Short mmCIF file of C-alpha atoms and ligand atoms in Angstrom, two decimals:
data_model
loop_
_atom_site.label_atom_id
_atom_site.label_comp_id
_atom_site.label_asym_id
_atom_site.label_seq_id
_atom_site.Cartn_x
_atom_site.Cartn_y
_atom_site.Cartn_z
CA MET A 8 -130.93 -128.64 -25.05
CA ILE A 9 -131.59 -129.13 -28.72
CA PRO A 10 -129.66 -126.84 -31.12
CA SER A 11 -131.12 -123.35 -31.36
CA ILE A 12 -130.24 -123.13 -35.06
CA GLU A 13 -129.30 -125.55 -37.84
CA TRP A 14 -128.98 -125.86 -41.62
CA THR A 15 -131.48 -128.36 -43.02
CA LYS A 16 -130.90 -130.98 -45.73
CA ASP A 17 -133.16 -129.01 -48.10
CA ASN A 18 -131.07 -125.83 -47.68
CA LYS A 19 -133.14 -123.91 -45.17
CA VAL A 20 -132.26 -122.27 -41.87
CA LYS A 21 -134.18 -123.80 -39.01
CA MET A 22 -134.30 -122.10 -35.62
CA ILE A 23 -136.19 -122.19 -32.34
CA ASP A 24 -138.61 -119.25 -32.12
CA GLN A 25 -137.32 -117.89 -28.80
CA THR A 26 -140.06 -115.27 -28.57
CA LEU A 27 -142.55 -118.07 -27.77
CA LEU A 28 -140.57 -119.68 -24.96
CA PRO A 29 -141.21 -120.88 -22.31
CA HIS A 30 -144.79 -121.60 -23.40
CA GLU A 31 -144.20 -123.17 -26.78
CA LEU A 32 -141.19 -124.90 -28.39
CA LYS A 33 -141.78 -124.05 -32.03
CA PHE A 34 -139.36 -124.00 -34.97
CA LEU A 35 -139.16 -121.50 -37.81
CA GLU A 36 -137.69 -122.31 -41.22
CA PHE A 37 -136.40 -119.71 -43.64
CA ASP A 38 -135.28 -120.04 -47.26
CA ASN A 39 -134.04 -116.46 -47.78
CA PHE A 40 -131.63 -114.09 -46.06
CA ARG A 41 -134.20 -111.29 -45.62
CA ASP A 42 -136.31 -113.44 -43.31
CA VAL A 43 -133.20 -114.52 -41.40
CA ALA A 44 -132.25 -110.84 -40.97
CA THR A 45 -135.75 -110.06 -39.68
CA SER A 46 -135.58 -113.00 -37.28
CA ILE A 47 -132.39 -111.55 -35.80
CA LYS A 48 -133.92 -108.08 -35.51
CA VAL A 49 -137.14 -109.19 -33.83
CA MET A 50 -135.20 -111.65 -31.68
CA ASN A 51 -136.69 -114.98 -32.77
CA ILE A 52 -133.02 -115.84 -32.43
CA ARG A 53 -130.80 -113.87 -30.08
CA GLY A 54 -127.58 -114.15 -28.10
CA ALA A 55 -124.29 -113.07 -29.69
CA PRO A 56 -122.94 -116.47 -30.85
CA ALA A 57 -126.35 -117.62 -32.14
CA ILE A 58 -126.89 -114.48 -34.20
CA GLY A 59 -123.35 -114.86 -35.58
CA VAL A 60 -124.22 -118.33 -36.91
CA ALA A 61 -127.62 -117.06 -38.15
CA ALA A 62 -125.78 -114.28 -40.02
CA ALA A 63 -123.43 -116.79 -41.67
CA MET A 64 -126.35 -119.04 -42.66
CA GLY A 65 -128.25 -116.00 -43.96
CA MET A 66 -125.25 -115.22 -46.18
CA ALA A 67 -125.30 -118.84 -47.37
CA LEU A 68 -128.98 -118.47 -48.37
CA ALA A 69 -128.08 -115.31 -50.29
CA THR A 70 -125.42 -117.16 -52.30
CA ILE A 71 -128.05 -119.73 -53.30
CA GLU A 72 -130.45 -116.97 -54.39
CA TYR A 73 -127.85 -115.10 -56.45
CA LYS A 74 -125.56 -117.84 -57.76
CA ASP A 75 -126.88 -117.66 -61.35
CA LEU A 76 -126.06 -113.96 -61.70
CA PRO A 77 -122.99 -112.72 -63.57
CA LYS A 78 -120.00 -112.17 -61.29
CA GLU A 79 -120.29 -108.39 -60.83
CA ARG A 80 -124.02 -108.48 -60.19
CA PHE A 81 -123.50 -111.40 -57.79
CA ILE A 82 -120.98 -109.41 -55.75
CA GLU A 83 -123.27 -106.36 -55.72
CA LYS A 84 -126.21 -108.42 -54.49
CA MET A 85 -124.08 -110.14 -51.88
CA GLU A 86 -122.91 -106.75 -50.61
CA ASP A 87 -126.54 -105.73 -50.19
CA ALA A 88 -127.30 -108.98 -48.37
CA ALA A 89 -124.29 -108.48 -46.08
CA ASN A 90 -125.47 -104.95 -45.26
CA THR A 91 -129.03 -106.08 -44.57
CA ILE A 92 -127.69 -108.64 -42.12
CA ARG A 93 -125.17 -106.23 -40.54
CA ASN A 94 -127.94 -103.67 -39.97
CA THR A 95 -130.03 -105.91 -37.76
CA ARG A 96 -128.38 -105.49 -34.36
CA PRO A 97 -125.36 -103.25 -33.79
CA THR A 98 -123.73 -104.38 -30.55
CA ALA A 99 -122.74 -108.05 -30.76
CA SER A 100 -119.30 -108.51 -32.37
CA ASN A 101 -120.19 -112.00 -33.53
CA LEU A 102 -122.62 -110.75 -36.16
CA PHE A 103 -119.94 -108.67 -37.90
CA TRP A 104 -117.28 -111.30 -37.29
CA ALA A 105 -119.46 -113.93 -39.00
CA VAL A 106 -120.34 -111.79 -42.04
CA ASN A 107 -116.65 -110.86 -42.46
CA ARG A 108 -115.58 -114.50 -42.23
CA ILE A 109 -118.05 -115.44 -45.00
CA TRP A 110 -117.01 -112.39 -47.01
CA LYS A 111 -113.40 -113.62 -47.08
CA ILE A 112 -114.60 -116.72 -48.96
CA ILE A 113 -116.69 -114.66 -51.35
CA GLU A 114 -113.64 -112.53 -52.17
CA THR A 115 -111.48 -115.56 -52.76
CA TYR A 116 -113.75 -117.31 -55.27
CA PRO A 117 -115.49 -114.60 -57.28
CA ASP A 118 -115.41 -116.53 -60.58
CA ASN A 119 -117.56 -119.50 -59.76
CA PRO A 120 -120.69 -118.58 -57.78
CA HIS A 121 -122.04 -122.15 -57.88
CA GLY A 122 -118.98 -123.71 -56.24
CA LEU A 123 -118.79 -120.65 -54.02
CA SER A 124 -122.30 -121.19 -52.72
CA ASP A 125 -121.40 -124.74 -51.68
CA LEU A 126 -118.30 -123.42 -49.92
CA VAL A 127 -120.27 -120.77 -48.02
CA ILE A 128 -122.93 -123.28 -46.98
CA GLU A 129 -120.17 -125.57 -45.73
CA GLU A 130 -118.42 -122.73 -43.89
CA SER A 131 -121.63 -121.70 -42.09
CA GLN A 132 -122.01 -125.27 -40.88
CA ILE A 133 -118.38 -125.40 -39.79
CA MET A 134 -119.02 -122.21 -37.81
CA ALA A 135 -122.04 -123.81 -36.14
CA GLN A 136 -120.00 -126.86 -35.12
CA GLU A 137 -117.09 -124.66 -34.01
CA ASP A 138 -119.46 -122.73 -31.76
CA ILE A 139 -120.38 -125.91 -29.89
CA ASN A 140 -116.72 -126.96 -29.57
CA VAL A 141 -115.70 -123.50 -28.32
CA ASN A 142 -118.50 -123.53 -25.74
CA LYS A 143 -117.46 -126.96 -24.47
CA ASN A 144 -113.94 -125.62 -23.93
CA ILE A 145 -115.29 -122.53 -22.17
CA GLY A 146 -117.20 -125.00 -20.00
CA LYS A 147 -114.10 -127.02 -19.16
CA ASN A 148 -112.05 -123.89 -18.36
CA GLY A 149 -114.83 -122.24 -16.38
CA ALA A 150 -115.64 -125.37 -14.38
CA THR A 151 -112.23 -125.07 -12.67
CA LEU A 152 -113.59 -121.92 -10.99
CA LEU A 153 -116.61 -123.68 -9.51
CA GLU A 154 -116.67 -125.67 -6.30
CA ASP A 155 -119.06 -128.40 -5.29
CA GLY A 156 -122.14 -126.73 -3.79
CA ASP A 157 -121.70 -123.36 -5.55
CA THR A 158 -124.60 -121.17 -6.61
CA VAL A 159 -123.93 -119.17 -9.75
CA LEU A 160 -125.86 -116.00 -10.52
CA THR A 161 -126.29 -115.17 -14.19
CA HIS A 162 -127.94 -112.34 -16.09
CA CYS A 163 -129.96 -112.57 -19.31
CA ASN A 164 -129.52 -115.84 -21.21
CA ALA A 165 -126.03 -116.87 -22.23
CA GLY A 166 -126.92 -120.52 -22.35
CA SER A 167 -127.55 -123.06 -25.06
CA LEU A 168 -130.31 -120.90 -26.55
CA ALA A 169 -127.93 -117.96 -27.00
CA THR A 170 -125.48 -120.15 -28.92
CA VAL A 171 -125.89 -123.12 -31.22
CA GLN A 172 -125.72 -125.39 -28.18
CA TYR A 173 -124.23 -125.64 -24.65
CA GLY A 174 -123.93 -121.90 -24.00
CA THR A 175 -121.15 -119.65 -22.75
CA ALA A 176 -122.00 -118.41 -19.23
CA LEU A 177 -123.93 -121.61 -18.53
CA ALA A 178 -121.17 -123.78 -20.02
CA PRO A 179 -119.06 -123.87 -16.81
CA VAL A 180 -122.21 -124.80 -14.88
CA ARG A 181 -122.98 -127.62 -17.32
CA ALA A 182 -119.37 -128.84 -17.30
CA ALA A 183 -119.06 -128.72 -13.50
CA ILE A 184 -122.28 -130.73 -13.16
CA GLU A 185 -120.97 -133.24 -15.74
CA GLU A 186 -117.87 -133.54 -13.52
CA GLY A 187 -120.13 -134.50 -10.60
CA LYS A 188 -120.26 -131.17 -8.74
CA LYS A 189 -123.55 -129.95 -7.29
CA ILE A 190 -124.19 -126.51 -8.80
CA SER A 191 -127.32 -124.37 -8.82
CA VAL A 192 -128.21 -121.26 -10.78
CA ILE A 193 -129.91 -117.99 -9.88
CA ALA A 194 -131.29 -116.29 -12.98
CA ASP A 195 -132.05 -112.56 -13.05
CA GLU A 196 -135.37 -112.13 -14.84
CA THR A 197 -133.76 -109.51 -17.15
CA ARG A 198 -136.24 -106.81 -17.99
CA PRO A 199 -137.53 -105.86 -20.49
CA ARG A 200 -137.32 -108.97 -22.72
CA LEU A 201 -137.11 -111.35 -19.75
CA GLN A 202 -134.46 -113.64 -21.23
CA GLY A 203 -133.49 -114.81 -17.72
CA ALA A 204 -137.01 -115.71 -16.62
CA ARG A 205 -138.14 -117.12 -19.95
CA LEU A 206 -135.02 -118.66 -21.45
CA THR A 207 -132.37 -119.36 -18.78
CA ALA A 208 -135.02 -120.83 -16.50
CA TYR A 209 -136.44 -122.82 -19.44
CA GLU A 210 -133.18 -124.41 -20.47
CA CYS A 211 -132.01 -125.09 -16.90
CA HIS A 212 -135.35 -126.71 -16.13
CA TYR A 213 -135.20 -128.67 -19.43
CA ASP A 214 -131.73 -129.98 -18.53
CA LYS A 215 -132.54 -130.52 -14.83
CA ILE A 216 -130.11 -127.85 -13.59
CA PRO A 217 -131.50 -126.44 -10.30
CA VAL A 218 -132.58 -122.84 -10.95
CA ASN A 219 -134.33 -120.00 -9.15
CA VAL A 220 -135.49 -116.83 -10.89
CA ILE A 221 -135.23 -113.47 -9.13
CA SER A 222 -136.43 -110.01 -10.13
CA ASP A 223 -133.56 -107.86 -11.40
CA THR A 224 -133.87 -105.61 -8.39
CA SER A 225 -133.15 -108.52 -6.00
CA SER A 226 -129.63 -109.44 -7.06
CA GLY A 227 -127.91 -107.01 -4.63
CA LEU A 228 -129.78 -108.34 -1.62
CA ILE A 229 -129.37 -111.95 -2.70
CA MET A 230 -125.60 -111.42 -2.84
CA MET A 231 -125.58 -109.61 0.51
CA LEU A 232 -127.44 -112.55 2.06
CA GLY A 233 -124.61 -114.86 0.98
CA LYS A 234 -126.75 -116.83 -1.47
CA VAL A 235 -124.38 -116.40 -4.44
CA ASN A 236 -120.82 -117.77 -4.71
CA LYS A 237 -119.95 -116.64 -8.22
CA VAL A 238 -121.41 -114.52 -10.98
CA ILE A 239 -120.95 -115.65 -14.59
CA VAL A 240 -122.39 -113.65 -17.48
CA GLY A 241 -121.99 -113.77 -21.24
CA THR A 242 -120.97 -110.90 -23.46
CA ASP A 243 -121.80 -109.35 -26.82
CA ARG A 244 -118.50 -107.56 -27.26
CA VAL A 245 -115.27 -107.21 -25.30
CA THR A 246 -113.28 -104.06 -26.09
CA SER A 247 -109.84 -103.16 -24.74
CA ASP A 248 -111.40 -101.57 -21.65
CA ALA A 249 -114.81 -103.09 -20.97
CA VAL A 250 -117.36 -105.80 -21.46
CA PHE A 251 -120.67 -105.12 -23.21
CA ASN A 252 -123.56 -107.31 -22.14
CA LYS A 253 -127.30 -107.20 -21.52
CA ILE A 254 -128.59 -104.09 -19.81
CA GLY A 255 -128.32 -104.57 -16.04
CA THR A 256 -125.00 -106.43 -16.13
CA TYR A 257 -123.10 -103.38 -14.85
CA LEU A 258 -125.30 -103.16 -11.74
CA VAL A 259 -124.76 -106.86 -11.09
CA ALA A 260 -120.99 -106.35 -11.40
CA LEU A 261 -121.10 -103.41 -8.96
CA ALA A 262 -123.06 -105.45 -6.43
CA ALA A 263 -120.66 -108.39 -6.86
CA LYS A 264 -117.66 -106.12 -6.22
CA ASP A 265 -119.25 -104.65 -3.10
CA ASN A 266 -119.94 -108.15 -1.77
CA ASN A 267 -116.54 -109.67 -2.70
CA ILE A 268 -118.13 -112.13 -5.10
CA PRO A 269 -116.05 -113.04 -8.18
CA PHE A 270 -117.56 -111.68 -11.40
CA TYR A 271 -116.64 -113.76 -14.48
CA VAL A 272 -117.42 -113.18 -18.12
CA ALA A 273 -117.63 -116.10 -20.55
CA ALA A 274 -116.43 -114.89 -23.94
CA PRO A 275 -115.72 -116.92 -27.06
CA THR A 276 -112.85 -115.28 -28.96
CA SER A 277 -115.34 -114.39 -31.73
CA THR A 278 -116.69 -111.80 -29.26
CA LEU A 279 -113.35 -110.05 -28.73
CA SER A 280 -112.95 -106.61 -30.38
CA LEU A 281 -109.80 -105.59 -28.58
CA ASP A 282 -108.79 -102.94 -31.10
CA GLU A 283 -111.82 -100.94 -30.01
CA THR A 284 -112.60 -98.94 -26.87
CA VAL A 285 -116.01 -98.18 -25.38
CA GLU A 286 -116.32 -95.03 -27.51
CA ASP A 287 -116.29 -97.12 -30.71
CA VAL A 288 -119.32 -99.23 -29.86
CA THR A 289 -122.95 -98.54 -30.72
CA ILE A 290 -125.26 -99.61 -27.94
CA GLU A 291 -128.49 -100.85 -29.45
CA GLN A 292 -131.58 -98.87 -28.48
CA ARG A 293 -134.82 -100.76 -29.00
CA ASP A 294 -138.41 -99.64 -29.16
CA SER A 295 -139.92 -97.81 -26.19
CA SER A 296 -142.81 -100.27 -26.19
CA GLU A 297 -140.57 -103.13 -24.99
CA VAL A 298 -140.35 -101.26 -21.66
CA SER A 299 -143.81 -99.69 -21.54
CA MET A 300 -145.62 -102.96 -22.31
CA VAL A 301 -144.84 -106.20 -20.50
CA LEU A 302 -144.06 -108.69 -23.30
CA GLY A 303 -146.16 -106.56 -25.66
CA LYS A 304 -149.32 -107.30 -23.70
CA VAL A 305 -149.90 -105.16 -20.61
CA GLN A 306 -149.15 -101.43 -20.69
CA ILE A 307 -147.48 -100.31 -17.45
CA VAL A 308 -146.61 -96.69 -18.34
CA PRO A 309 -149.08 -93.81 -18.82
CA ASP A 310 -150.09 -93.02 -22.40
CA GLY A 311 -147.72 -90.51 -24.00
CA VAL A 312 -144.67 -91.32 -21.83
CA GLU A 313 -141.66 -92.55 -23.84
CA CYS A 314 -139.28 -95.09 -22.30
CA LEU A 315 -135.52 -95.29 -22.82
CA ASN A 316 -134.61 -98.79 -23.90
CA TYR A 317 -130.87 -99.41 -24.14
CA ALA A 318 -130.38 -103.12 -24.80
CA PHE A 319 -126.83 -103.42 -23.45
CA ASP A 320 -124.57 -101.77 -20.90
CA ILE A 321 -120.87 -101.40 -20.22
CA THR A 322 -118.98 -103.12 -17.42
CA PRO A 323 -115.49 -101.64 -17.00
CA PHE A 324 -112.60 -104.10 -16.68
CA ARG A 325 -111.98 -102.98 -13.06
CA LEU A 326 -115.14 -104.90 -12.06
CA VAL A 327 -114.22 -108.09 -13.93
CA SER A 328 -112.42 -110.86 -12.00
CA GLY A 329 -111.79 -113.07 -15.03
CA ILE A 330 -112.71 -113.68 -18.64
CA ILE A 331 -113.27 -117.30 -19.65
CA THR A 332 -112.46 -118.08 -23.28
CA GLU A 333 -112.03 -121.38 -25.11
CA ASP A 334 -108.29 -121.08 -24.34
CA GLY A 335 -108.39 -120.48 -20.58
CA VAL A 336 -109.30 -118.04 -17.83
CA PHE A 337 -107.64 -114.61 -17.99
CA THR A 338 -107.66 -111.39 -16.02
CA PRO A 339 -108.49 -108.46 -18.32
CA GLU A 340 -104.76 -107.57 -18.41
CA GLU A 341 -103.81 -111.14 -19.36
CA LEU A 342 -106.54 -111.18 -21.99
CA LEU A 343 -105.13 -108.06 -23.66
CA LYS A 344 -101.64 -109.51 -23.56
CA LYS A 345 -102.75 -112.78 -25.15
CA TYR A 346 -105.17 -111.60 -27.82
CA LYS A 347 -104.57 -107.95 -28.67
CA ASN A 348 -102.99 -107.73 -32.14
CA SER A 349 -102.89 -111.51 -32.42
O1 LIG B 1 -130.56 -109.11 -26.53
P1 LIG B 1 -130.02 -110.49 -26.45
O2 LIG B 1 -130.98 -111.48 -25.86
O3 LIG B 1 -129.45 -110.95 -27.77
O4 LIG B 1 -128.81 -110.37 -25.46
C1 LIG B 1 -128.05 -111.49 -25.14
C2 LIG B 1 -126.98 -111.23 -24.15
O5 LIG B 1 -126.83 -110.15 -23.65
C3 LIG B 1 -126.06 -112.36 -23.85
O6 LIG B 1 -125.59 -112.29 -22.54
C4 LIG B 1 -124.86 -112.29 -24.82
O7 LIG B 1 -125.31 -112.21 -26.14
C5 LIG B 1 -123.97 -113.45 -24.68
S1 LIG B 1 -124.75 -114.92 -25.26
C6 LIG B 1 -123.72 -116.23 -25.11
#
């Protein structure tokens, strides 16, 4: 897959418009942080690592816009920009992690906004490259869990499109195939935004990875019928007790447990928030219309009935067989031991 986001030579942020896939592969270009923030909110770009990089690049655009201001005004404006970006989507750790990482540079060089802008632009590009490297290592580590002939069920899209490139949950699949193993994917369609049907199926098909799409309600039966060897999902935030991921992940984890199928979570360390517990996390609630209208087009709920639209759910650690990071594969207990307070 081509990168989902990149910084252009003429200082713009270029991204795939994921709302148009699978029908159209179109790119958007933005020259200001407000448009980048909107693109995160309306999900032109989505997936925790990808929105982290978009946030960093949005901050870089803000430094360009404000670099001629006196120092105090510059900092004030950058604080506003950081808040605008932070207020787009509340659940993915990566968004906050990325803004904080850029903020550390802003704090260090408050006297020279011109040089600072160059540093922030450079840092956002380093973060984009790091994302790809991290995903490749997740792939290598996760591939050790996959055997020739395995079918991997995944939920939502935690592939190349959800990152800069290569993906997290799909990284072990890609790496195992690169190693010569025959692996196929089952993608849950993932109501209401259909990231599995539209995006996971698109990128697997694009990269010639065998894929079947199922309705979300089928995953239990498909596991019971023995058609799934492993489940691998991505995550938006890992706290000290649970994994937050796309709504529906918890039900997949329950079905996997009941059918003795290993349930793995691919998590770059930028997604770890191990000082938090489930109570600390805001689960994003999106507009009712995402559920009542299929892709904004066909209304499937009677007029006047409101829908509840939680975007993410919580999978307790007891349902998680292993967490795959760029450093290795860990049980939840091992993960806490390795990364908590580190
Ligand atoms: O609402 P989305 O499409 O941003 O949700 C994406 C997911 O839930 C992914 O599984 C998660 O961000 C991990 S992406 C590598």
